[in-house]
mmCIF file of C-alpha atoms in Angstrom:
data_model
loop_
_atom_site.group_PDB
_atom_site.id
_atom_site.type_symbol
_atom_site.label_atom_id
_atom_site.label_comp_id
_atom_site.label_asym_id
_atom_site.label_seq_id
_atom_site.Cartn_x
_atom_site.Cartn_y
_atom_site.Cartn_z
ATOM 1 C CA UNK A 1 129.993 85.139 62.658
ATOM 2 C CA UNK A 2 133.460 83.751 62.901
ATOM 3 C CA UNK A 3 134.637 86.244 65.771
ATOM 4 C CA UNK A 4 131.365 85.526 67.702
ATOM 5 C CA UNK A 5 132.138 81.588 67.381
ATOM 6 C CA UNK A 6 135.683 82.023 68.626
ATOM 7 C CA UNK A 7 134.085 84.252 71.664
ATOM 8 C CA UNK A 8 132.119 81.301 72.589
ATOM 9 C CA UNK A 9 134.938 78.666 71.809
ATOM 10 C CA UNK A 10 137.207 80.998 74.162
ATOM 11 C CA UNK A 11 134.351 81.261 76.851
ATOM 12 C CA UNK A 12 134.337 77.613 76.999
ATOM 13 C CA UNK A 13 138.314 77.296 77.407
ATOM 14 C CA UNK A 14 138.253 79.557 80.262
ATOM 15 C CA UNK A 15 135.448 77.815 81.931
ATOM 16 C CA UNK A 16 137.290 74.467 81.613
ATOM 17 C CA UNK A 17 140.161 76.066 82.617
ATOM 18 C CA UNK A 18 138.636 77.152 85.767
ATOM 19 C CA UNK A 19 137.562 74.329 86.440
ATOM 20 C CA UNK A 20 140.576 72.482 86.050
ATOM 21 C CA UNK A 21 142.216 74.732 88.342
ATOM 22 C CA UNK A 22 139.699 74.059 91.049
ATOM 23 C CA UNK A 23 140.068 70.509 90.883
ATOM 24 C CA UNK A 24 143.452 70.509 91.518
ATOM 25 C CA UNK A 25 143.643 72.814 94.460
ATOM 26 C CA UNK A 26 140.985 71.164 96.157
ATOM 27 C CA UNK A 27 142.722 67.636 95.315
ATOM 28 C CA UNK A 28 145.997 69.904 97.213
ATOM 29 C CA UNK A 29 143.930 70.661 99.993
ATOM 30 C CA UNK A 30 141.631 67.410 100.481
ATOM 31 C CA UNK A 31 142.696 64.620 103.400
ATOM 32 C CA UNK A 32 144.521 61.533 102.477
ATOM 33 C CA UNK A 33 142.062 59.549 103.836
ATOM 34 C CA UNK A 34 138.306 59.909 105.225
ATOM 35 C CA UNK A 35 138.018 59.079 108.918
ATOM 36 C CA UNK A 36 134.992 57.172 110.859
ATOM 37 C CA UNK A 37 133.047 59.960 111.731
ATOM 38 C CA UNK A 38 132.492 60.601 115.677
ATOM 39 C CA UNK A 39 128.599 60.240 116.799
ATOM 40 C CA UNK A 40 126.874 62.766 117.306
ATOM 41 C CA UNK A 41 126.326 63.984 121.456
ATOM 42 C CA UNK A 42 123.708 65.418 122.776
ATOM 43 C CA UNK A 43 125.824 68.694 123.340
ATOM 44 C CA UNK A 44 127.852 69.440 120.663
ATOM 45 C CA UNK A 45 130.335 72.678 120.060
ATOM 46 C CA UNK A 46 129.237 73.860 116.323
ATOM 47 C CA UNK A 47 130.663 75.658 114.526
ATOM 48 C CA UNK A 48 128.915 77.074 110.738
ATOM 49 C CA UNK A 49 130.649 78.263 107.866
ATOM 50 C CA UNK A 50 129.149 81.715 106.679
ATOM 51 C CA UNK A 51 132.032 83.294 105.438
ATOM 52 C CA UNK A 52 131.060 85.398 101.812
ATOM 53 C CA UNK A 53 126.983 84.892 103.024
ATOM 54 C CA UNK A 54 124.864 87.777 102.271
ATOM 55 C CA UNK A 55 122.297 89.704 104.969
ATOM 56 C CA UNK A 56 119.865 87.473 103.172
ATOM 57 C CA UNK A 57 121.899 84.536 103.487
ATOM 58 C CA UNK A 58 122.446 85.253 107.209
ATOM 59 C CA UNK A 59 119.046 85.727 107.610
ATOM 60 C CA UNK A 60 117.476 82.169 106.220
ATOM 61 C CA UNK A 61 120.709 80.552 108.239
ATOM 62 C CA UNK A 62 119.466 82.206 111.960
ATOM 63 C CA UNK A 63 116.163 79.198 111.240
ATOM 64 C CA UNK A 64 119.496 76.482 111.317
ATOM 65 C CA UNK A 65 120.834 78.579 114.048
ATOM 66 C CA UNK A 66 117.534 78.998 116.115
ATOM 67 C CA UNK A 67 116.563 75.074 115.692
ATOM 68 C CA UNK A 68 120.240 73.695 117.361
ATOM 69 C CA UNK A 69 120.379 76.240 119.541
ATOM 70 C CA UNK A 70 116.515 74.727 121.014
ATOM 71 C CA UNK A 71 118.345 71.494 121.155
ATOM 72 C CA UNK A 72 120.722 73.084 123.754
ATOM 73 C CA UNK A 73 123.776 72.962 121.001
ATOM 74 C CA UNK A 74 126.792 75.607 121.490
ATOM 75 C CA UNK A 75 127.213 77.950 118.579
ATOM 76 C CA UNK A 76 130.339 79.614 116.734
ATOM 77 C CA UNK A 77 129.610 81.404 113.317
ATOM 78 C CA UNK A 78 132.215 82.388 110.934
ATOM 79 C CA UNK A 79 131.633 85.179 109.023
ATOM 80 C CA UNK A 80 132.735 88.236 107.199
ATOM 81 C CA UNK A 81 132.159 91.297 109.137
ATOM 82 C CA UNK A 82 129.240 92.635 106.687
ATOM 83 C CA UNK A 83 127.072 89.833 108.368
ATOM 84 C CA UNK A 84 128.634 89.454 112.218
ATOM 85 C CA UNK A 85 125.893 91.845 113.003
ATOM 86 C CA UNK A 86 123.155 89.283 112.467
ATOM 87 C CA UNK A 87 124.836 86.956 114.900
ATOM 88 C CA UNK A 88 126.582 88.633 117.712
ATOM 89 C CA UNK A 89 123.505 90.310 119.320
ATOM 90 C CA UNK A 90 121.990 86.922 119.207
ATOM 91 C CA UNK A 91 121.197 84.792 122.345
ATOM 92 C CA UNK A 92 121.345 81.709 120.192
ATOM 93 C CA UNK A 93 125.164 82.434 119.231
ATOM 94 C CA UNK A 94 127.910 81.486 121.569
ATOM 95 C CA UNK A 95 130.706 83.212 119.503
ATOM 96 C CA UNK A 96 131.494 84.944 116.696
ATOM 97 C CA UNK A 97 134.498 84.803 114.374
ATOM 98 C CA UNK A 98 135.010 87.332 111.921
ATOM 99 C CA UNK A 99 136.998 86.105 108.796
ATOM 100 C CA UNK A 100 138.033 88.883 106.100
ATOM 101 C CA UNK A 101 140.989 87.433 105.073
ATOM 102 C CA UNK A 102 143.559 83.959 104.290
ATOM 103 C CA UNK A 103 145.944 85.436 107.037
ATOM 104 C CA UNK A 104 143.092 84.970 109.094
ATOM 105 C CA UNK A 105 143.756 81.674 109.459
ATOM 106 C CA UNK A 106 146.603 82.327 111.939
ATOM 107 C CA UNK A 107 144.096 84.029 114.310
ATOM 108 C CA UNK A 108 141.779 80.887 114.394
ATOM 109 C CA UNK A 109 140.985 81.053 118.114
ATOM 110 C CA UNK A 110 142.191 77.348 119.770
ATOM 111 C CA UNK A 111 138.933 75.338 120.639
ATOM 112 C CA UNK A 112 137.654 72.128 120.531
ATOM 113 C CA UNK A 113 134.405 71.823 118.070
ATOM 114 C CA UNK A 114 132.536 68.443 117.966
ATOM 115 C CA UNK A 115 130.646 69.462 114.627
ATOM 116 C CA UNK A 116 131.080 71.842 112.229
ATOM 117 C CA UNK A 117 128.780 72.567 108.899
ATOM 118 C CA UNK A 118 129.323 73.778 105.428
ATOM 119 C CA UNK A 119 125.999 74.556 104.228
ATOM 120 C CA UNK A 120 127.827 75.219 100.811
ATOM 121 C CA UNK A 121 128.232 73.214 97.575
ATOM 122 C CA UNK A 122 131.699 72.956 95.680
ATOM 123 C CA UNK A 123 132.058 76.408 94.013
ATOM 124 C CA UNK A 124 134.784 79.316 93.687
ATOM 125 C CA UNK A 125 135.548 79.394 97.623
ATOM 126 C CA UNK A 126 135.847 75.881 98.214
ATOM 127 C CA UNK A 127 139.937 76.329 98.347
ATOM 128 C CA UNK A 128 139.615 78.766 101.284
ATOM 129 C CA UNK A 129 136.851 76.819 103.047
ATOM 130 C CA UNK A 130 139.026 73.375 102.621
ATOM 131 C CA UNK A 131 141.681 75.734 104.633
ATOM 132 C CA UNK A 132 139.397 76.864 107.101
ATOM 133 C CA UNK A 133 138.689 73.377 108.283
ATOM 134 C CA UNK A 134 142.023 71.924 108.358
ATOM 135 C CA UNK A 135 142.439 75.368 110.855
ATOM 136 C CA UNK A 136 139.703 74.245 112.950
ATOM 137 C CA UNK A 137 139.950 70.591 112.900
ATOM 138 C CA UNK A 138 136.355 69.908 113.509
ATOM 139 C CA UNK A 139 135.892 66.271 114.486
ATOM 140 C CA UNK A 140 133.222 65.810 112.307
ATOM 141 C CA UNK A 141 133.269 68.156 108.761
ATOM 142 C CA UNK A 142 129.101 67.886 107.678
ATOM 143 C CA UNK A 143 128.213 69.592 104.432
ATOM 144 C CA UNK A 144 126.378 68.916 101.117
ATOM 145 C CA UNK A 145 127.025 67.238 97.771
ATOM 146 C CA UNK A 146 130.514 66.878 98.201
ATOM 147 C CA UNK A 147 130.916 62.875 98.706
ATOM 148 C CA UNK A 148 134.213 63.270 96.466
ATOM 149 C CA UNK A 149 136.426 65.115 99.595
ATOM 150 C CA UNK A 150 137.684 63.317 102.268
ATOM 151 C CA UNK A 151 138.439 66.520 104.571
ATOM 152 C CA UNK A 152 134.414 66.230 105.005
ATOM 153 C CA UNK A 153 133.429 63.360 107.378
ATOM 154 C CA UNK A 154 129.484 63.421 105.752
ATOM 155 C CA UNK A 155 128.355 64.594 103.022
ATOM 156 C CA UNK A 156 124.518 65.194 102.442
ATOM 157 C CA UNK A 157 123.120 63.862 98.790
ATOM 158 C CA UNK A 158 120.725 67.276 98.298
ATOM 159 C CA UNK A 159 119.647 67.852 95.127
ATOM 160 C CA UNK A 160 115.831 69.626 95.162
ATOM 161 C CA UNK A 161 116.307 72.405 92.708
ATOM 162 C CA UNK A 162 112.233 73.269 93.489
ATOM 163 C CA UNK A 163 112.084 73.923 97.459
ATOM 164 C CA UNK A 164 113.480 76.893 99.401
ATOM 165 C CA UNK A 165 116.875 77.078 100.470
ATOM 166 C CA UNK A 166 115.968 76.690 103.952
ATOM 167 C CA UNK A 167 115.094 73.050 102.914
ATOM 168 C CA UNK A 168 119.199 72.436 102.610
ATOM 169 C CA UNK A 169 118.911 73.537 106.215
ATOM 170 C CA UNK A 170 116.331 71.181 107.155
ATOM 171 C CA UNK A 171 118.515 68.349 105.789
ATOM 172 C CA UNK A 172 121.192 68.840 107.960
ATOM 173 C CA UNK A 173 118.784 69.186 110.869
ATOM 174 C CA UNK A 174 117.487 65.722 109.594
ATOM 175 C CA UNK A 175 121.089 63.998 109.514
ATOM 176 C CA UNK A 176 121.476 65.100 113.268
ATOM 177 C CA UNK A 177 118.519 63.277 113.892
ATOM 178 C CA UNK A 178 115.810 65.847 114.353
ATOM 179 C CA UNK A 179 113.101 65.035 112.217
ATOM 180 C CA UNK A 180 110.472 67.707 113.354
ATOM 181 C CA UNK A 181 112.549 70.787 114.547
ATOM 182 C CA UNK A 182 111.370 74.505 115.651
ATOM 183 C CA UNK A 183 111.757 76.329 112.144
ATOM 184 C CA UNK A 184 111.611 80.251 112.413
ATOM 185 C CA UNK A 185 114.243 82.902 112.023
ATOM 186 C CA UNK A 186 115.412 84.704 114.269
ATOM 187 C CA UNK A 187 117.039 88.367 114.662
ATOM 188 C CA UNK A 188 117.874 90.301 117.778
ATOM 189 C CA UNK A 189 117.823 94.246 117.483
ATOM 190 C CA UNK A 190 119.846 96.096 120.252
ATOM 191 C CA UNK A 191 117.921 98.551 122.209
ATOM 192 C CA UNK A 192 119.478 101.868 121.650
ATOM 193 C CA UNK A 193 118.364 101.110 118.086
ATOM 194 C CA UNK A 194 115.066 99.792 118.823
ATOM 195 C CA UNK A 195 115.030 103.366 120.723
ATOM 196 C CA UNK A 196 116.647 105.752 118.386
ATOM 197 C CA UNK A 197 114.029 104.132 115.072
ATOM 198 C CA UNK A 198 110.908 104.709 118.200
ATOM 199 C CA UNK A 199 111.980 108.268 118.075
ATOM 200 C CA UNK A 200 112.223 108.749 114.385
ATOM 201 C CA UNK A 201 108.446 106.801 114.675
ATOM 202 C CA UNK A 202 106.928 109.089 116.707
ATOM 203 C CA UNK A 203 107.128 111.800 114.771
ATOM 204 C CA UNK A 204 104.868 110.038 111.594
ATOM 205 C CA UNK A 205 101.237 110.863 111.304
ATOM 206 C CA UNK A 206 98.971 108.004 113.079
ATOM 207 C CA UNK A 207 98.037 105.159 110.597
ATOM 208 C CA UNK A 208 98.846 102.726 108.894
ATOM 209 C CA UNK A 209 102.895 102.532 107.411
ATOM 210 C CA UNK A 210 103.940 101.535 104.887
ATOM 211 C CA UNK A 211 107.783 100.823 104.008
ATOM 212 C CA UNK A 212 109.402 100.567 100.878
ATOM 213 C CA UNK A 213 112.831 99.416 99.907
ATOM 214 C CA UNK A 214 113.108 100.302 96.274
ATOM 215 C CA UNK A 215 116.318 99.166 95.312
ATOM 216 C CA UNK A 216 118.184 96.185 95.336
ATOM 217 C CA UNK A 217 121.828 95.152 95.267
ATOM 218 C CA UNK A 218 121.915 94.275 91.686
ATOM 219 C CA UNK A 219 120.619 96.787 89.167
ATOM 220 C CA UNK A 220 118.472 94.317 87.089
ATOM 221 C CA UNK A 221 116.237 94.203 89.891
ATOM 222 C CA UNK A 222 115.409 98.279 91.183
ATOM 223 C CA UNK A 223 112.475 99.309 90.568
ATOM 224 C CA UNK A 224 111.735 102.013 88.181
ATOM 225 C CA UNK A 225 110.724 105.763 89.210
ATOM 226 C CA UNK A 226 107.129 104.780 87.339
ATOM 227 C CA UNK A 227 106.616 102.204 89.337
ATOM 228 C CA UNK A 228 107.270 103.989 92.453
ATOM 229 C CA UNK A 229 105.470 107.074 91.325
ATOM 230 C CA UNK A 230 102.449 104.636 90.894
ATOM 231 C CA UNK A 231 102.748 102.893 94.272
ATOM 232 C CA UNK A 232 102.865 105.999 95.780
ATOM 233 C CA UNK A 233 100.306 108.096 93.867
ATOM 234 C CA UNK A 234 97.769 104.859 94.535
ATOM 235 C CA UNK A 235 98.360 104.866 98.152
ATOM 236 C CA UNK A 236 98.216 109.130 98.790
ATOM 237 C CA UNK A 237 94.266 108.106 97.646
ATOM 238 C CA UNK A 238 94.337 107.084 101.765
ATOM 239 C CA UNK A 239 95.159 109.333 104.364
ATOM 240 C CA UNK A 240 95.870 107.139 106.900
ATOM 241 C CA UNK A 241 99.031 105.194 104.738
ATOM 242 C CA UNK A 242 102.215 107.277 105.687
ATOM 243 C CA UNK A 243 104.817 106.004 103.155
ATOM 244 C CA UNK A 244 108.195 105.754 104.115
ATOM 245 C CA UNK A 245 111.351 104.949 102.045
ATOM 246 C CA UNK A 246 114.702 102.763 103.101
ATOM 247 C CA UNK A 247 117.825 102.495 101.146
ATOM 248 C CA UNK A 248 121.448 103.972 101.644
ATOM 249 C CA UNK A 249 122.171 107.921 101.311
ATOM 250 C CA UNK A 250 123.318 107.188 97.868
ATOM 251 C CA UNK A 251 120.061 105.665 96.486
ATOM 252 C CA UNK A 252 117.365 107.636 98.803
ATOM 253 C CA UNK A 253 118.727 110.274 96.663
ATOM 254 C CA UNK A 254 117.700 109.006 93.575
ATOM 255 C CA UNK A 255 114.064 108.942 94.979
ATOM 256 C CA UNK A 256 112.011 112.225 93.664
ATOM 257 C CA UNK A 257 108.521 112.119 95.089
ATOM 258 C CA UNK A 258 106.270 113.948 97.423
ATOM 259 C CA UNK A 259 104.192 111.119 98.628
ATOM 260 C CA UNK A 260 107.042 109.900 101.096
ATOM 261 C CA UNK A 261 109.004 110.121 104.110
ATOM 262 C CA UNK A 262 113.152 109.195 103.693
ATOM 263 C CA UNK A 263 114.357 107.331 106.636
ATOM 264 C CA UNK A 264 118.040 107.011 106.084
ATOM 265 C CA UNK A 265 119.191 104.127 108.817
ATOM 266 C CA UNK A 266 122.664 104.482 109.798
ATOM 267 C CA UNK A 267 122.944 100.495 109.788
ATOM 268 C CA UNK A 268 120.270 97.685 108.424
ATOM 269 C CA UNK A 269 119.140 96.676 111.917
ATOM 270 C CA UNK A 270 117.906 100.696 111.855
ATOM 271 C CA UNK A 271 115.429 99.597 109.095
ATOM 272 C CA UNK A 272 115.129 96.062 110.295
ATOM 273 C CA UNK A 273 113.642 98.306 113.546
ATOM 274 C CA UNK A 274 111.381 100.205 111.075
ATOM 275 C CA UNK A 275 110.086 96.952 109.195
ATOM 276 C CA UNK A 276 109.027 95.853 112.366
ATOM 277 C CA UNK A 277 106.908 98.142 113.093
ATOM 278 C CA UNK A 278 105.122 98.112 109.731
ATOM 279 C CA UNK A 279 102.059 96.851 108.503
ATOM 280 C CA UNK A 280 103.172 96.626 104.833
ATOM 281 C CA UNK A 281 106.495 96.264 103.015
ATOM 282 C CA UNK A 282 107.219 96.652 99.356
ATOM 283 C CA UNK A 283 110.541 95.280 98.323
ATOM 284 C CA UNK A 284 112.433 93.839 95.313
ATOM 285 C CA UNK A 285 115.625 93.006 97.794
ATOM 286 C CA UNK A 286 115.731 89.944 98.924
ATOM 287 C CA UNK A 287 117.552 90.523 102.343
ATOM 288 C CA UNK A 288 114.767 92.388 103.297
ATOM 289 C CA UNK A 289 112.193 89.879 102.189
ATOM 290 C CA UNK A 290 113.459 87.413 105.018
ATOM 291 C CA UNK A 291 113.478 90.083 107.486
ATOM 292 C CA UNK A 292 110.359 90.416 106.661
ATOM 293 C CA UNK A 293 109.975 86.774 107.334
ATOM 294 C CA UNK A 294 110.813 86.809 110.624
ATOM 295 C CA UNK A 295 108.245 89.103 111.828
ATOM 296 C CA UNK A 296 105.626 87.726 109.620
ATOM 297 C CA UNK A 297 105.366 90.700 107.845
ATOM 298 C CA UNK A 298 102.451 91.934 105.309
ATOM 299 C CA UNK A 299 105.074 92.236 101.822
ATOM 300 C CA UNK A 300 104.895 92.651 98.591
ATOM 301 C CA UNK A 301 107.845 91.154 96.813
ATOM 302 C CA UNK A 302 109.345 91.803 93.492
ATOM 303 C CA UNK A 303 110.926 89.342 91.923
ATOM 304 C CA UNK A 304 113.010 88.806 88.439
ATOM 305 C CA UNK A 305 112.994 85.149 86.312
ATOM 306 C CA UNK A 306 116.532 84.712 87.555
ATOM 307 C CA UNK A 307 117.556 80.607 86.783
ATOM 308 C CA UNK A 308 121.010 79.950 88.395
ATOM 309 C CA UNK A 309 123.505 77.097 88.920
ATOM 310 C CA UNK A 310 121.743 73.653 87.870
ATOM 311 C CA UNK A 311 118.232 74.973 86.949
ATOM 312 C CA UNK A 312 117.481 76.340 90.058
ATOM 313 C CA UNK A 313 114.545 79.213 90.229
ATOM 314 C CA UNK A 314 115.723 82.220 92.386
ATOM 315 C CA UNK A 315 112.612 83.069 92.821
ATOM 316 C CA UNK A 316 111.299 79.794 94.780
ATOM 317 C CA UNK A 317 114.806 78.648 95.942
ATOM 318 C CA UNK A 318 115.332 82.857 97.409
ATOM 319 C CA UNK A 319 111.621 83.375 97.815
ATOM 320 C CA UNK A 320 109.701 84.787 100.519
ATOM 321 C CA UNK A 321 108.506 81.115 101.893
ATOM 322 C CA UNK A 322 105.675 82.613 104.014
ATOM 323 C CA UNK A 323 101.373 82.960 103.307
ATOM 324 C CA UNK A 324 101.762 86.596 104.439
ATOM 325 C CA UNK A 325 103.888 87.332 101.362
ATOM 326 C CA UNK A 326 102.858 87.939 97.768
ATOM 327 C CA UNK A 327 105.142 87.686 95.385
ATOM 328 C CA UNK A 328 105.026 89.487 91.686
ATOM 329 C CA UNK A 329 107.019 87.684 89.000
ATOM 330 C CA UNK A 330 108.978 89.926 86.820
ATOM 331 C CA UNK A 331 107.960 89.155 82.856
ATOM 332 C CA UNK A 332 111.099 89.025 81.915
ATOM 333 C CA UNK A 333 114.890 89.693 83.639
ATOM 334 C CA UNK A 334 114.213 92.907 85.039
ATOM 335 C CA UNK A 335 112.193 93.832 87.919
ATOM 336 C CA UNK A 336 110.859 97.310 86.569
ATOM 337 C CA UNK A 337 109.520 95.280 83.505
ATOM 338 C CA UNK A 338 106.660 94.586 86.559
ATOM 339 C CA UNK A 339 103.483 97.414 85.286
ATOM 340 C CA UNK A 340 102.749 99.940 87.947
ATOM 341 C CA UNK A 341 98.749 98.641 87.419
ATOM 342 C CA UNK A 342 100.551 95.321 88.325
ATOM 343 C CA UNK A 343 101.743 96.775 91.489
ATOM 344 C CA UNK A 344 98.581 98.107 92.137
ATOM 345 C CA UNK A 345 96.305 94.961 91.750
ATOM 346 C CA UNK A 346 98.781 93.932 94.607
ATOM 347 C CA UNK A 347 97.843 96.646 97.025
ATOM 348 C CA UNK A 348 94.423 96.456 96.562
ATOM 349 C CA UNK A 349 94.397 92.221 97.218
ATOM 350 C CA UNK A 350 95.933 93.728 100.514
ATOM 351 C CA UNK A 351 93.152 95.694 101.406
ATOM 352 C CA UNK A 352 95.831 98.911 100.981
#
């Protein structure tokens, strides 16, 4: 009892200490003193922070993206190079800068942006995104929560633990002054891929496909080989459903049934292809789950009672945010706690 109360006396020191730390590098980093912020022109240069985003992340940002761009805005994204593929096919993006590293600061290409936005609030990354600004010297900084630092020109009060992420998006959107913007994601898909997933197409029986993307990039939410084996057995009952699996090498591998096809993508616009071209998708990952989004997909989304940050609900702030989606709660942390008779109440509401 003793040794577990020290634990949590220690856990709480470290967490202080953390924070502590934060504090002070971000008072290091932070301006002297807050400038009048520029207004905002019809034509603006923006730049967006996306640097340690997710696909899925990437994904819900193309809607902020897609909206500026309609108001005939220039656009620069920073990112990591795991992501630059969701912007630089785009006809909406201007540029793209891929940021790995700090010593990427030095290779901060030399232009003049009126606006840029940090969609973020404070957390672990704040330091290097405090840096990334002074490299870019915006002339207005825009992001949310953050009142306290005067290296950002505005600062958006958003606190609405209860609506989809794409809502902080909105906000911004609503600062600029557009009140009733064009809201849809957007992703472009080169054509040798759109050709080379065609091919692999082709070769399926006629019908009606159906694509499922079993795992996830955190174990607690896979699905389980029984719930597979039960989505799969249900729709074999039907001819015309040709099943067909996505995933890396590493965890198509780990899939042992007869009822499907393995289509092992070289890249995630490979399966982003695929998904297109599906009537139904089955999917605990949530990357996928806005893909699906943008072309208004038929899904079936699995989803664990994840609560992160300041009460917020992972799986309405994440969720699929679109009528052609249903969503199956998890009863408790893990996704393959979902029953396969669960799954299969799904399908058959689907008409599958």
């Amino acid at each position: 009892m003793a040794f577990k109360k020290l634990r949590h006396l220690n856990r709480k020191k470290n967490i202080f200490l953390k924070k502590v730390k934060l504090d002070a590098q971000l008072l290091f980093l932070d301006k002297i003193k807050r400038r009048e912020p520029a207004p905002f022109s019809e034509k603006m240069n923006i730049v967006m922070l996306c640097n340690a985003f997710g696909i899925g992340d990437a994904i819900v940002m193309s809607g902020l993206v897609n909206a500026l761009h309609q108001q005939g805005h220039n656009i620069t994204m920073l990112c990591e190079k795991r992501t630059a593929f969701i912007f630089e096919h785009s006809p909406l993006v201007d540029s793209v800068i891929v940021f790995e590293k700090t010593s990427d600061l030095k290779k901060m290409p030399v232009k003049s942006y009126d606006l840029l936005i940090d969609i973020n609030d404070k957390n672990h990354l704040s330091p290097l995104r405090f840096k990334i600004i002074k490299a870019l010297n915006p002339k207005i900084a825009l992001t949310l929560n953050q009142k306290q630092y005067k290296i950002y020109d505005i600062s958006i009060d958003y606190h609405q633990p209860h609506n989809h992420t794409s809502w902080r998006h909105r906000a911004v959107l609503n600062t600029l002054g557009y009140t009733d913007p064009v809201w849809q994601y957007a992703l472009t898909i080169p054509a040798e891929i759109e050709a080379t997933t065609a091919q692999f197409l082709s070769t399926l029986s006629p019908g009606k496909l159906v694509v499922i993307n079993p795992y996830s990039t955190e174990q607690a939410r896979d699905m389980s080989p029984a719930q597979l084996a039960g989505i799969t057995t249900y729709l074999a009952k039907d001819a015309q459903n040709t099943v067909v699996y996505i995933g890396t090498p590493a965890q198509l591998e780990k899939i042992d049934n007869a009822s499907g096809i393995k289509f092992s993508s070289p890249s995630f616009l490979h399966a982003a292809a695929l998904i297109k071209a599906a009537d139904l998708v089955i999917s605990p990952d949530t990357s996928v789950v806005h893909l699906c989004k943008v072309y208004n997909k038929n899904l079936i989304c699995l989803y664990n009672n994840k609560v992160y940050g300041q009460g917020y609900q992972n799986n309405i702030v994440w969720g699929p945010d679109y009528d052609k989606a249903t969503q199956i709660l998890s009863p408790g942390k893990r996704v393959d706690q979902i029953t396969s008779e669960t799954l299969v109440a799904a399908l058959e509401t689907s008409g599958y």
